[in-house]
mmCIF file of C-alpha atoms and ligand atoms in Angstrom:
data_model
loop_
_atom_site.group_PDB
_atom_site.id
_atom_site.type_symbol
_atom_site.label_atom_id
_atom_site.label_comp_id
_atom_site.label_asym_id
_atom_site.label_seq_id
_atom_site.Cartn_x
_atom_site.Cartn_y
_atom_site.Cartn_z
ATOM 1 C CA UNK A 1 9.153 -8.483 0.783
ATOM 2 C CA UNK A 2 8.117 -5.396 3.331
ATOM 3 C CA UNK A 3 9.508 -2.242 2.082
ATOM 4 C CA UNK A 4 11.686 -0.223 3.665
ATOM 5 C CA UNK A 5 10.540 3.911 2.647
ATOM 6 C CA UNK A 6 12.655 6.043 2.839
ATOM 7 C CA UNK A 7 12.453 8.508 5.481
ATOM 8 C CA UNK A 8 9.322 10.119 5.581
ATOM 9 C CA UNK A 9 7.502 12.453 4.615
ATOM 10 C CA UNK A 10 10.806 13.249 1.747
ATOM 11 C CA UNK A 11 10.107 16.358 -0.015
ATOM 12 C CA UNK A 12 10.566 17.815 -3.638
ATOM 13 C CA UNK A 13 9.990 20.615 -5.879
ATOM 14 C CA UNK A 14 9.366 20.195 -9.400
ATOM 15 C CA UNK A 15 10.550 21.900 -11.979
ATOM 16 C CA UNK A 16 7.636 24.137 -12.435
ATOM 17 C CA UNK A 17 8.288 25.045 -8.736
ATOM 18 C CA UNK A 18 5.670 23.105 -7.081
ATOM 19 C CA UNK A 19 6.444 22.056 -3.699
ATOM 20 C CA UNK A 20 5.724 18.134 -3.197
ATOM 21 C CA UNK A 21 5.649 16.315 0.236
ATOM 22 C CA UNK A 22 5.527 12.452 -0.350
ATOM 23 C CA UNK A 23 4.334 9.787 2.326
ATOM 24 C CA UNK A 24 2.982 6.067 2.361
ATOM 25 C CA UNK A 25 -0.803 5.790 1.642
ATOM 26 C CA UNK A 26 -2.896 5.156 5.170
ATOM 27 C CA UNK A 27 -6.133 3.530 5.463
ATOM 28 C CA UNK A 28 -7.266 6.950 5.694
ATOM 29 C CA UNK A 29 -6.702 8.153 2.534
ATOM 30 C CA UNK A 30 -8.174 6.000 0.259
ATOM 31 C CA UNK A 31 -11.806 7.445 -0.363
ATOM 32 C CA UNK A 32 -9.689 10.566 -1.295
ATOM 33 C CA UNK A 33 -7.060 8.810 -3.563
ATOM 34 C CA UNK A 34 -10.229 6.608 -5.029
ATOM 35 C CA UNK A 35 -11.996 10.190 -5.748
ATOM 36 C CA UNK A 36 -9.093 11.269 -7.777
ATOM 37 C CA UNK A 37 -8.101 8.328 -9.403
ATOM 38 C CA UNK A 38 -12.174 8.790 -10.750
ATOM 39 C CA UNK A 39 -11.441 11.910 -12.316
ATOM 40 C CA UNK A 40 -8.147 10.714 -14.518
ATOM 41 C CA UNK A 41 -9.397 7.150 -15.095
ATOM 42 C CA UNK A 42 -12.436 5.611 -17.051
ATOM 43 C CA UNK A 43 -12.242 2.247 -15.219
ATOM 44 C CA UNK A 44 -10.745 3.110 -11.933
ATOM 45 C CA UNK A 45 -9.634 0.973 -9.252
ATOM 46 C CA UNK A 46 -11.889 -0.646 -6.787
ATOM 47 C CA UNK A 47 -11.149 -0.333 -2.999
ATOM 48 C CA UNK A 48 -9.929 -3.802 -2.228
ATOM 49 C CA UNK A 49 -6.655 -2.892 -4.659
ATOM 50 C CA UNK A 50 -5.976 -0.173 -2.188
ATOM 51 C CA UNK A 51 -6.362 -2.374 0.671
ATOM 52 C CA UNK A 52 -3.665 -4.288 -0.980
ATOM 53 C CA UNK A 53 -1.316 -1.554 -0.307
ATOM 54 C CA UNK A 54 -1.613 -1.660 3.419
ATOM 55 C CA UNK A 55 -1.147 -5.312 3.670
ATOM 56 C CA UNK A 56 2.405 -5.117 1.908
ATOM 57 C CA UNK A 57 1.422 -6.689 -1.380
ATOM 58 C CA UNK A 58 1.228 -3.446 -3.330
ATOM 59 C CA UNK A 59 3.381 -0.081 -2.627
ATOM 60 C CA UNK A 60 1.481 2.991 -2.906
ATOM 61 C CA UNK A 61 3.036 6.827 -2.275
ATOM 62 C CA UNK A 62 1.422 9.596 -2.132
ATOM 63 C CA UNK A 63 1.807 13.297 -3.573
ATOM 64 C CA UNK A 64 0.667 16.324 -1.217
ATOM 65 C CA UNK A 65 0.949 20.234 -2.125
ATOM 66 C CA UNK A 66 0.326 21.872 0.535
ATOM 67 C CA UNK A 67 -1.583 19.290 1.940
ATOM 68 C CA UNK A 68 -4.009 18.688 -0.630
ATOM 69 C CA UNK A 69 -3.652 15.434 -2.539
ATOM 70 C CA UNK A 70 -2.177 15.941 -6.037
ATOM 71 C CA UNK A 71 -0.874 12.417 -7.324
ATOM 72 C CA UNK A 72 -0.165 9.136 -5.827
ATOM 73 C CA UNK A 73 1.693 6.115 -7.537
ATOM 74 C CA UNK A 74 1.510 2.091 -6.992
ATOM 75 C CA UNK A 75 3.958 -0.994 -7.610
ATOM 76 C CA UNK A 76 4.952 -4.255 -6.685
ATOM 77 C CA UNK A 77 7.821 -6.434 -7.289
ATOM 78 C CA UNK A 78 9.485 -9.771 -7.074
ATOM 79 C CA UNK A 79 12.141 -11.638 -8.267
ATOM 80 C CA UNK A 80 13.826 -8.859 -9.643
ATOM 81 C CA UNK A 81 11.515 -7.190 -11.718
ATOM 82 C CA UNK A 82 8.931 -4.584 -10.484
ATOM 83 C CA UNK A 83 5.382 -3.448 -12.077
ATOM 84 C CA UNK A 84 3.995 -0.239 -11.976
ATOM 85 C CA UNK A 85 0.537 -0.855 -11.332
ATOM 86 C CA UNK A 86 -0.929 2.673 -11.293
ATOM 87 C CA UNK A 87 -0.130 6.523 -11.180
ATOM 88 C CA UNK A 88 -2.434 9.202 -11.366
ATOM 89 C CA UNK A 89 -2.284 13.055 -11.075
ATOM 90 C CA UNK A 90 -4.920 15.515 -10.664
ATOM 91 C CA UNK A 91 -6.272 17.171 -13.312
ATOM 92 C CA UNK A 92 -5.370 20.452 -12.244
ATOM 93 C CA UNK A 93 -1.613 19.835 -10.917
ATOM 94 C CA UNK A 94 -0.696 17.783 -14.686
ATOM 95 C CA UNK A 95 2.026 19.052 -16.673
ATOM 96 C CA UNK A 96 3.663 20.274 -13.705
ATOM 97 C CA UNK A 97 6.041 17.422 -12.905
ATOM 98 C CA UNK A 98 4.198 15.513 -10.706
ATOM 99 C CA UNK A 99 3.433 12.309 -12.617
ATOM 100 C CA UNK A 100 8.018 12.676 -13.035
ATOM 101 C CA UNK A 101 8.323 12.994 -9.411
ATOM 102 C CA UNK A 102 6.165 10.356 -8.656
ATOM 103 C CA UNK A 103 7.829 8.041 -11.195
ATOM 104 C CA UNK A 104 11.395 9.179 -9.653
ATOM 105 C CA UNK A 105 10.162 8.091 -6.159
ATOM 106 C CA UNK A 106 8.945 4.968 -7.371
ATOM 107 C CA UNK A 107 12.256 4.347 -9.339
ATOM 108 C CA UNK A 108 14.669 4.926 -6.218
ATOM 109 C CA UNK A 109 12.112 3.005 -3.623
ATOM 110 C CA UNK A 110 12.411 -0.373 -6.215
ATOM 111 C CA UNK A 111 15.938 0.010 -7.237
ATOM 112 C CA UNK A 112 17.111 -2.309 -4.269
ATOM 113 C CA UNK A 113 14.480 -5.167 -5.430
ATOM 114 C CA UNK A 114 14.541 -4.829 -9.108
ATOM 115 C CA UNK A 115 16.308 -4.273 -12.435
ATOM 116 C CA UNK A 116 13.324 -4.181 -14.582
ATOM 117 C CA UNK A 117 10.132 -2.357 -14.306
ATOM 118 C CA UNK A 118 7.232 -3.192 -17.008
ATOM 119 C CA UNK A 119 3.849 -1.562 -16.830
ATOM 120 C CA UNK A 120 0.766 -1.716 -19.438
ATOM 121 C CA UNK A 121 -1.226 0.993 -20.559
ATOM 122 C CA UNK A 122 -4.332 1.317 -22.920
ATOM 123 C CA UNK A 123 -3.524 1.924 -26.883
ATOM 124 C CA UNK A 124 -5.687 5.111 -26.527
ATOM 125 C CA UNK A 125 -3.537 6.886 -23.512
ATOM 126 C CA UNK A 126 -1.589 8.994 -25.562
ATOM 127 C CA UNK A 127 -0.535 11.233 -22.977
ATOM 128 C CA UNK A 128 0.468 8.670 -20.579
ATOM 129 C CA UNK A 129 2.346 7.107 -23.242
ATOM 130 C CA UNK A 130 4.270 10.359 -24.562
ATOM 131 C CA UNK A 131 5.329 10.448 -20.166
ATOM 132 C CA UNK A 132 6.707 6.965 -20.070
ATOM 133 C CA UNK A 133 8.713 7.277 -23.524
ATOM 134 C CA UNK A 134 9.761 10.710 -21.836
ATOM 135 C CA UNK A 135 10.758 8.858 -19.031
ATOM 136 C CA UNK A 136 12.846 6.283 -21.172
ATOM 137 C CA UNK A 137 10.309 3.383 -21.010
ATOM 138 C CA UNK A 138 10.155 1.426 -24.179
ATOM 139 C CA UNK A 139 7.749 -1.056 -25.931
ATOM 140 C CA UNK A 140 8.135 -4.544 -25.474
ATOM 141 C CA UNK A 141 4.860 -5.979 -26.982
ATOM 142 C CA UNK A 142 1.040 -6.035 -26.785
ATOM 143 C CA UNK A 143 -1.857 -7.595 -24.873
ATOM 144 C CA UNK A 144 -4.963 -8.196 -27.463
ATOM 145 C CA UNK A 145 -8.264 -6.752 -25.557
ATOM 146 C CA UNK A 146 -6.500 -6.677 -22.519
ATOM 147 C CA UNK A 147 -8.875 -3.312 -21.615
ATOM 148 C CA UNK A 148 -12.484 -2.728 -20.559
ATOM 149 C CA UNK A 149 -13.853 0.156 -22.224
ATOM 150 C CA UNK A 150 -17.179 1.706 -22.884
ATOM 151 C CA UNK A 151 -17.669 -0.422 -26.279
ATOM 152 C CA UNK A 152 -15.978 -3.483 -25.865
ATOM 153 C CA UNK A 153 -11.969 -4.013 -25.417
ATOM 154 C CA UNK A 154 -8.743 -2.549 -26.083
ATOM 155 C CA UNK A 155 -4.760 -3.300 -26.596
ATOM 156 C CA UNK A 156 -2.805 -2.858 -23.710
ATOM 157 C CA UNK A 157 0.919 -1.476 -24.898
ATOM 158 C CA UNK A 158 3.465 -3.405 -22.514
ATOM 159 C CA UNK A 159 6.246 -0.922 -21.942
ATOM 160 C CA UNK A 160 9.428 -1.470 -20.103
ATOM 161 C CA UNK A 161 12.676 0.466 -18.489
ATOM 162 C CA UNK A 162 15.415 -0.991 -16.914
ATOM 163 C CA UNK A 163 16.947 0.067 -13.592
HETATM 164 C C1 COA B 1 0.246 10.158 -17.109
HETATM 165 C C2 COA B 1 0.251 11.174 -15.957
HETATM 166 C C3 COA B 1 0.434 10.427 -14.633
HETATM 167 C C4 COA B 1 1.429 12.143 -16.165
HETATM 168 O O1 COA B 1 1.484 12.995 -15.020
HETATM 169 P P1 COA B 1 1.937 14.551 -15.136
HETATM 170 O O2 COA B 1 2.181 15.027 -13.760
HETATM 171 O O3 COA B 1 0.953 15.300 -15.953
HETATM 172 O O4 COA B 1 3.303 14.414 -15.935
HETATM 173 P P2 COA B 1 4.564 15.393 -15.887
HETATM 174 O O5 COA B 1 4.103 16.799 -15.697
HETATM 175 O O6 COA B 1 5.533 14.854 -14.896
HETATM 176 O O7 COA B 1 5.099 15.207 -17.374
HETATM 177 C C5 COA B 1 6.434 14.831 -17.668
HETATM 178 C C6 COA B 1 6.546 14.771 -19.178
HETATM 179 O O8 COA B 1 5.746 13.692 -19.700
HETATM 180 C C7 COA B 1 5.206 14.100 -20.988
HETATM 181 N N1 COA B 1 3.749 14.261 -20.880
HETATM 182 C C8 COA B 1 2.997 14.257 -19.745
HETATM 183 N N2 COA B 1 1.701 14.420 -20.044
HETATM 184 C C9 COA B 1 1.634 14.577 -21.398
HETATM 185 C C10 COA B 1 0.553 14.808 -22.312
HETATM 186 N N3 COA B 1 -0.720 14.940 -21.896
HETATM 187 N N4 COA B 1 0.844 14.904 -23.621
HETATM 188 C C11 COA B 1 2.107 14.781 -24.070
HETATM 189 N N5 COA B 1 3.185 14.572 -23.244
HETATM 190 C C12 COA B 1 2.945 14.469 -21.936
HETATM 191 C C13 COA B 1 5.821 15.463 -21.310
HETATM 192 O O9 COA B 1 7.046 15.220 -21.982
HETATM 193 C C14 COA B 1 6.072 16.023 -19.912
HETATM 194 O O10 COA B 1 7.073 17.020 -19.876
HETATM 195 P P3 COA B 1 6.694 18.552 -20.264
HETATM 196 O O11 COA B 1 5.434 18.898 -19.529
HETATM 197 O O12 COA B 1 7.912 19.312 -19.809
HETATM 198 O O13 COA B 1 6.487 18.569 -21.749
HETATM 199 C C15 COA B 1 -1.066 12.009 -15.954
HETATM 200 O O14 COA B 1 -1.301 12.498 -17.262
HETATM 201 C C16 COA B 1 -2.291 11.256 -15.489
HETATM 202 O O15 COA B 1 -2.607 11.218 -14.300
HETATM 203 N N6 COA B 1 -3.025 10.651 -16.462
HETATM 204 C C17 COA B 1 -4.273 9.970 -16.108
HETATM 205 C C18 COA B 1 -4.003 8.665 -15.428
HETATM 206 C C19 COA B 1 -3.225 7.729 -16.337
HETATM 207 O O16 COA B 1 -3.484 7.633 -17.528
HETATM 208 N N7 COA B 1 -2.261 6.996 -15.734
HETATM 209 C C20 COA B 1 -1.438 6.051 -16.454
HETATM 210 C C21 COA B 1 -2.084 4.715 -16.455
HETATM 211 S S1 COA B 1 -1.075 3.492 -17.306
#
């Protein structure tokens, strides 16, 4: 199904005050978003799951302070339930309510398409772990090795929030 955004760009500040302008990603943009997802991410993304994003089989926002890059977020859906597929901030904007807002905008774009949204996300990401339990997501199960890492493999948690 071809998403609908909302009106763009739609705008935010965070609770730490930081002003947030949000938009679709554009072919354009992808070295950059690729560049940041490198510095947050031990296994990041290759380019062809971007490309996915402008041919309607992904959804990917973006998150711009004053026109610099600072976050961006990517799901999918059908039949009712969504996935959150990635969501990255940069280093230097985190703990500022970025990764929230990003996670709110993602909420209230697959609300009309979904009731469920499930994600995974490595054993060893505590901090991404302590935001979705902040942001009500709860465990469902686990994948065994579902994760590349330097060594070998790792769990993937499956987590889960309803809409
Ligand atoms: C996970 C991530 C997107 C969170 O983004 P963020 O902008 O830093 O998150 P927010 O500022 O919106 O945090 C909201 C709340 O989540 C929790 N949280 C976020 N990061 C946390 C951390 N490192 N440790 C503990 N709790 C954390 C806190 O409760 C926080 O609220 P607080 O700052 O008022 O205490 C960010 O850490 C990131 O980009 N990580 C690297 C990429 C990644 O691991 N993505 C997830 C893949 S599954």
């Amino acid at each position: 199904m071809t998403l609908t955004p909302h009106p763009s760009p739609s705008r935010v500040t965070t609770a730490t005050g930081l002003e947030l302008t949000f938009r679709p990603l554009a072919s354009a943009d992808i070295e950059v978003v690729m560049a940041l997802e490198k510095q947050v991410q031990s296994h990041p993304w290759r380019r062809s799951s971007y490309d996915d994003c402008l041919t309607g089989r992904h959804h990917c926002w973006l998150a711009e302070h004053r026109g610099q890059l600072v976050g961006f977020v990517v799901v999918t859906w059908a039949a009712g339930d969504a996935e959150l597929l990635n969501i990255a901030v940069a280093p230097n904007r985190q703990r500022q309510g970025v990764g929230q807002a990003l996670l709110d905008l993602m909420l209230a774009q697959v609300k009309p398409f979904a009731s469920m949204v499930f994600l995974e996300v490595r054993v060893s990401n505590h901090s991404a772990i302590a935001f979705y339990e902040r942001e009500q997501f709860f465990e469902l199960g686990q994948r065994p090795n579902y994760y590349p890492t330097a060594r070998g493999r790792e769990d993937a948690l499956i987590l889960a929030r309803q809409l």
